[in-house]
XYZ file of N, CA, C and O in Angstrom:
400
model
N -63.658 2.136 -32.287
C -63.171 1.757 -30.972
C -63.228 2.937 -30.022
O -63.378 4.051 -30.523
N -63.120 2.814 -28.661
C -63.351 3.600 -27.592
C -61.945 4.631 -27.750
O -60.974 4.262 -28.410
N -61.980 5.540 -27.271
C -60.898 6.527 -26.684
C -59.935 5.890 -25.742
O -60.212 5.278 -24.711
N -58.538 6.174 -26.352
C -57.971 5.810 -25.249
C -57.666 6.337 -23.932
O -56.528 6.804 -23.957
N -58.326 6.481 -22.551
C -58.014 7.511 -21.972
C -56.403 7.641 -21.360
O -55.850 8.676 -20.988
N -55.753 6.032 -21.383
C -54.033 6.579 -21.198
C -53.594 6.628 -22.555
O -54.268 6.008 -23.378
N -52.714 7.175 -22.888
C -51.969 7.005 -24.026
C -50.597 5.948 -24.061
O -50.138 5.656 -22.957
N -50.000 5.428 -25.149
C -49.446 4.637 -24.925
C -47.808 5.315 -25.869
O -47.548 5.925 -26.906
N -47.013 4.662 -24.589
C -45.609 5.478 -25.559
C -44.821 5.092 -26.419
O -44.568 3.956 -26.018
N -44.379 5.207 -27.122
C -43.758 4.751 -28.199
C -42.414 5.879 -28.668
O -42.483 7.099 -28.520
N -41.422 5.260 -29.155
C -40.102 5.577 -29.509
C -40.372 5.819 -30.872
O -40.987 5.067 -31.629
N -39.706 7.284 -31.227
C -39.673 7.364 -32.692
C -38.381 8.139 -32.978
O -38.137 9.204 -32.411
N -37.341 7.419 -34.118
C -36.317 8.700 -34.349
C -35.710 9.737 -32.572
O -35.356 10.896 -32.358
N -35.889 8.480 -31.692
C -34.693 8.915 -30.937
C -35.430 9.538 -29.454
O -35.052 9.563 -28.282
N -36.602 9.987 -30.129
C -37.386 10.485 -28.929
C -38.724 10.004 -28.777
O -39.438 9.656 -29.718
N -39.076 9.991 -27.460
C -40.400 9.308 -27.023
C -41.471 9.995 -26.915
O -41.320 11.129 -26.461
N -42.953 9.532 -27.305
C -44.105 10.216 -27.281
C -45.250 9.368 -27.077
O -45.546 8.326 -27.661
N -45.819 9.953 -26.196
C -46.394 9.090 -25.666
C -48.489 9.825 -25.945
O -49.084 10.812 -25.512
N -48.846 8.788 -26.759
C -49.890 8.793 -28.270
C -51.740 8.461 -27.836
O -52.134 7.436 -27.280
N -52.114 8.959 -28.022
C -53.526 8.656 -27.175
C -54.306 8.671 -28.962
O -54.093 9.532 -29.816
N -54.976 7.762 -29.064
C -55.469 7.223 -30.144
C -56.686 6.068 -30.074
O -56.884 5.260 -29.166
N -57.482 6.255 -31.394
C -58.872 5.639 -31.182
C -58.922 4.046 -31.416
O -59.738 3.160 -31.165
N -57.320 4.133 -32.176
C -57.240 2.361 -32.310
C -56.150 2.022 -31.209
O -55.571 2.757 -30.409
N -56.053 0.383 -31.488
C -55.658 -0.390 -30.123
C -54.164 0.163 -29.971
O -53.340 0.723 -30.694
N -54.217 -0.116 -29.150
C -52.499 0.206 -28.925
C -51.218 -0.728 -30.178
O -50.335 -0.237 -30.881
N -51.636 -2.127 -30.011
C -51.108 -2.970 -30.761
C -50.889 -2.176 -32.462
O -49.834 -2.365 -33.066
N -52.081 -1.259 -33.112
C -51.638 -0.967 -33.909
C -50.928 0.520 -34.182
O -50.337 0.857 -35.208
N -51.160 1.347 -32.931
C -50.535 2.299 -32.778
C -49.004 2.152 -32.712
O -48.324 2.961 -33.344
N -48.344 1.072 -31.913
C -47.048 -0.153 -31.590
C -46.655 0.019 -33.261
O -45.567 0.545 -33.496
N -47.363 -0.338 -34.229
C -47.023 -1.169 -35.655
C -47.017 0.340 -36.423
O -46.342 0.481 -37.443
N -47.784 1.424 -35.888
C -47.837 2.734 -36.857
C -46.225 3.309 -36.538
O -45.370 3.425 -37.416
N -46.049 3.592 -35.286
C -44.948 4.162 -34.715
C -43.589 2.887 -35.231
O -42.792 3.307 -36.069
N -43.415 1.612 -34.786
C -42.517 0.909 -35.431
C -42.099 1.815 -37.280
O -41.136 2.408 -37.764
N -43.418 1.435 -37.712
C -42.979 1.827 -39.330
C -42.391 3.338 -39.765
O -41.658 3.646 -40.704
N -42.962 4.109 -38.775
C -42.703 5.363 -39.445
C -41.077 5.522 -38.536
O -40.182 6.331 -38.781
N -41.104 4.644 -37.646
C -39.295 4.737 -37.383
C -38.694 3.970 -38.795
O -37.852 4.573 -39.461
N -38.931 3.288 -39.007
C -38.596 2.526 -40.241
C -38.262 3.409 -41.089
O -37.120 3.609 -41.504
N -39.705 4.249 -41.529
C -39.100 4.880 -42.834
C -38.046 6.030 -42.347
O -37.166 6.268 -43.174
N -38.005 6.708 -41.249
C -37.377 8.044 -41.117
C -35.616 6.840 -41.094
O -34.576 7.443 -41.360
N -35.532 5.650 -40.851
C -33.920 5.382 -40.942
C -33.702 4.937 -42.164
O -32.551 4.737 -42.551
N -34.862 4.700 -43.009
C -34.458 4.704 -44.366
C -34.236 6.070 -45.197
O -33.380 6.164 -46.076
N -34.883 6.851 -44.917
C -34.403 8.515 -45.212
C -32.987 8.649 -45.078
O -32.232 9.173 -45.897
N -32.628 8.034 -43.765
C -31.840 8.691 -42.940
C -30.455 8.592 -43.652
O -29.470 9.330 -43.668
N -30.876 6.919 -44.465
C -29.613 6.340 -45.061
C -29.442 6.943 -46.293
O -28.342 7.261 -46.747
N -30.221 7.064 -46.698
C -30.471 7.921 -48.412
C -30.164 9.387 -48.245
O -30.401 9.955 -49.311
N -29.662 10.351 -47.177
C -29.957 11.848 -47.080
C -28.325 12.366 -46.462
O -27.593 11.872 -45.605
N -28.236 13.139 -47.023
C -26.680 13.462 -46.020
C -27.060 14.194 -44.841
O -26.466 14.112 -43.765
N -28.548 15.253 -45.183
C -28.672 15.679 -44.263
C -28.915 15.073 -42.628
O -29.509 13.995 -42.640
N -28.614 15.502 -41.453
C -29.008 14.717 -40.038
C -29.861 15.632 -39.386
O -30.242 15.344 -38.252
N -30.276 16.829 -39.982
C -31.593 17.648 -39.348
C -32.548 16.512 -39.206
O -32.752 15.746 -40.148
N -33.373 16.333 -37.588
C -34.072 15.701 -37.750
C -35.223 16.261 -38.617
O -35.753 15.486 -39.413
N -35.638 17.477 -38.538
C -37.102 18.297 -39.318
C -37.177 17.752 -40.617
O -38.146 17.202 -41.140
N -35.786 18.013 -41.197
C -35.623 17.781 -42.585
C -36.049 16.425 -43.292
O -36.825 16.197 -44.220
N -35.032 15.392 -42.291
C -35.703 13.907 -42.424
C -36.951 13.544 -42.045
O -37.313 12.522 -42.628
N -37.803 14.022 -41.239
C -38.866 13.568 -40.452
C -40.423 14.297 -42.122
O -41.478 13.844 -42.566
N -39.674 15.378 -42.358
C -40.240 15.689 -43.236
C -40.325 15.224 -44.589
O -41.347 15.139 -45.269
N -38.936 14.876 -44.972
C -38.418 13.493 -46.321
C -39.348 12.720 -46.057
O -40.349 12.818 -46.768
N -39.339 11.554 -44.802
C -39.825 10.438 -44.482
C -41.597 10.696 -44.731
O -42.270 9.932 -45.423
N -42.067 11.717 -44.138
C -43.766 12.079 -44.027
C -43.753 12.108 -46.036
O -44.305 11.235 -46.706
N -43.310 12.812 -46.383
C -43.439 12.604 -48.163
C -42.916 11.164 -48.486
O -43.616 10.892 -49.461
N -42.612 10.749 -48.403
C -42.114 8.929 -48.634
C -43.155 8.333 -48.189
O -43.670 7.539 -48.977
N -43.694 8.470 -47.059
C -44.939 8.004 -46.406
C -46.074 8.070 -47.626
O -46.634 7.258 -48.361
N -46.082 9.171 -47.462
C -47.646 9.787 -47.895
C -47.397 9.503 -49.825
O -48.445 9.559 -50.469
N -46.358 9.280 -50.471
C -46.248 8.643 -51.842
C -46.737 7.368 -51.772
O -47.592 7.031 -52.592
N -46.224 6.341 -50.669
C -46.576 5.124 -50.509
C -48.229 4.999 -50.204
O -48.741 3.880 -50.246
N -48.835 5.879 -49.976
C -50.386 5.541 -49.525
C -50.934 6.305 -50.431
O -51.902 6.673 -49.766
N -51.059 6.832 -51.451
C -51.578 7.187 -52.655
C -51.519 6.401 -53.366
O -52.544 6.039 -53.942
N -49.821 5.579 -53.724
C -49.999 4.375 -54.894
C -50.874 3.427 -54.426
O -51.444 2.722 -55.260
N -51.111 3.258 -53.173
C -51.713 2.052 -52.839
C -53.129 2.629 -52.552
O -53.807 1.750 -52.020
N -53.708 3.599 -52.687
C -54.613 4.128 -52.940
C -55.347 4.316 -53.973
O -56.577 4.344 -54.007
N -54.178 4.525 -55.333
C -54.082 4.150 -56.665
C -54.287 2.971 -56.779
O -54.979 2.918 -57.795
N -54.115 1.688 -56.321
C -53.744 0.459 -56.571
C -55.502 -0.089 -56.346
O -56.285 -0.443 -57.229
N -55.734 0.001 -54.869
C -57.202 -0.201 -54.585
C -58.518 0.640 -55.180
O -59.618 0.112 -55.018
N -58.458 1.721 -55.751
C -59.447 2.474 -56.662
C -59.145 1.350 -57.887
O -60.139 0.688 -58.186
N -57.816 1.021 -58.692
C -57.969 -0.100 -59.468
C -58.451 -1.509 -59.540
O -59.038 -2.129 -60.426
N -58.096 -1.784 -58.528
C -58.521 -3.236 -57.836
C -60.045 -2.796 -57.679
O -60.742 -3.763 -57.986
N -60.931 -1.548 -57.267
C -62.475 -1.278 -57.164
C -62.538 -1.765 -58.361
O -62.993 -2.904 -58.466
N -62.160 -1.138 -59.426
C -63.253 -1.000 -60.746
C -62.718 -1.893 -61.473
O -63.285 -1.861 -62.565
N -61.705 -2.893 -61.445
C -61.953 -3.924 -62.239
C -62.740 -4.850 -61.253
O -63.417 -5.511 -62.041
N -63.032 -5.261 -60.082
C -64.025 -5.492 -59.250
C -65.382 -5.616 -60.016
O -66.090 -6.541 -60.414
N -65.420 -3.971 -60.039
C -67.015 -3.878 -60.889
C -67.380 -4.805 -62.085
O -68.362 -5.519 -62.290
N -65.958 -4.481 -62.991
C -66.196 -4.886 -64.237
C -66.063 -6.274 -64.764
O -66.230 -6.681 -65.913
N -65.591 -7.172 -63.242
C -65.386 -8.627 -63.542
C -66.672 -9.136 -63.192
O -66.983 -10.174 -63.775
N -67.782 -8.499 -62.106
C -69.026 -8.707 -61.847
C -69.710 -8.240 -62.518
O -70.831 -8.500 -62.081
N -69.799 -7.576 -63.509
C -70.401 -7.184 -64.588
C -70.477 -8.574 -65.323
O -71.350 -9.439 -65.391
N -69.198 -8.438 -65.851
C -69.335 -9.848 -66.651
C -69.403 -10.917 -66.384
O -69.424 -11.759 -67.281
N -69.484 -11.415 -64.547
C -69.882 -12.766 -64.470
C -71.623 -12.395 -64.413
O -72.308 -13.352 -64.774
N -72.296 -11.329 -64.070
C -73.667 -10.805 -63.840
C -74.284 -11.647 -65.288
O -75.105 -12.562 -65.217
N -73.647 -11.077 -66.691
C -73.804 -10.878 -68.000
C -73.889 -13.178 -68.650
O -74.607 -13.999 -69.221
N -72.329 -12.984 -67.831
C -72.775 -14.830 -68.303
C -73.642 -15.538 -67.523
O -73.995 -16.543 -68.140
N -74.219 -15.455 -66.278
C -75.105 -15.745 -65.891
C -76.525 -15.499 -66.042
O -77.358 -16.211 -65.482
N -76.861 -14.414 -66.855
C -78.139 -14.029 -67.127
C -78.179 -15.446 -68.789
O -79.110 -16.209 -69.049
N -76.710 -15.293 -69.632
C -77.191 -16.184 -70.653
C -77.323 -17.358 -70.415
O -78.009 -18.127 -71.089
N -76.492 -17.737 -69.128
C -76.534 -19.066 -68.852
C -78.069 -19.092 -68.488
O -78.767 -19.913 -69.083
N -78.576 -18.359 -67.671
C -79.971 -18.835 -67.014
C -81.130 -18.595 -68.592
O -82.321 -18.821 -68.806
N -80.292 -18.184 -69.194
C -81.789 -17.685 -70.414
C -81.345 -19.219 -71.228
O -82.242 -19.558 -72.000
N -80.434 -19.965 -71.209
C -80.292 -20.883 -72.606
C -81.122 -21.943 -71.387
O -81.937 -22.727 -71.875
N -81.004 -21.969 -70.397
C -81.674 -23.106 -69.236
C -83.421 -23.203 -69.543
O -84.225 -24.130 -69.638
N -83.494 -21.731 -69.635
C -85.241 -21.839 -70.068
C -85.514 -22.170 -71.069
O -86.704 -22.459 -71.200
N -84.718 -22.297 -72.161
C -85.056 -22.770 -73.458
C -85.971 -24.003 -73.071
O -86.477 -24.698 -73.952
C-alpha cells in the first residue's frame, strides 16, 4: 500500500501519537487498540505503574504471543506439505490401478 502522507492518531496507555504507516489506517486503529489492550493487561498483573516498565512487560507479552503463533504456522506449513504429499502419493495409485 501507498505511504501515508498524514498520519493518523491514536491513544495508547494514556498518551496520544499520532502514526504514519504503510497500512490502512483501519488496521493501524486495530494495532494501537491491541497493544492498549495488552499494556492494561500488564498493568493488572504488575504492581509496578512505571509506564517504561509496563510498556516494556507488555512489548515481551507481545512479542511471546507472535512467535507461538509463528511456531504454530511453521507447523501448520509442514504438516501442509506432508498431507499433500500423501494426497500427491494416493492419487498417483489411484491413477495407476485406473490404467490397469
Amino acid at each position: 500500500m501507498a505511504h501515508m502522507d498524514e498520519g493518523i492518531r491514536v491513544w495508547i496507555f494514556g498518551d496520544e501519537y499520532t502514526v504514519k504507516s504503510d497500512v490502512d489506517q483501519e488496521t493501524t486503529k486495530r494495532v494501537a487498540d491491541y497493544v492498549g489492550l495488552k499494556i492494561a493487561e500488564t498493568q493488572k498483573h504488575t504492581v509496578s505503574r512505571d509506564k517504561v516498565k509496563v510498556a516494556v512487560l507488555s512489548a515481551m507479552n507481545i512479542t511471546g504471543e507472535y512467535f507461538e503463533a509463528k511456531k504454530e504456522s511453521e507447523t501448520n506449513r509442514h504438516m501442509t506439505r506432508e498431507l499433500t504429499e500423501i494426497a500427491e502419493r494416493i492419487s498417483r495409485r489411484i491413477d495407476s490401478q485406473l490404467s490397469l
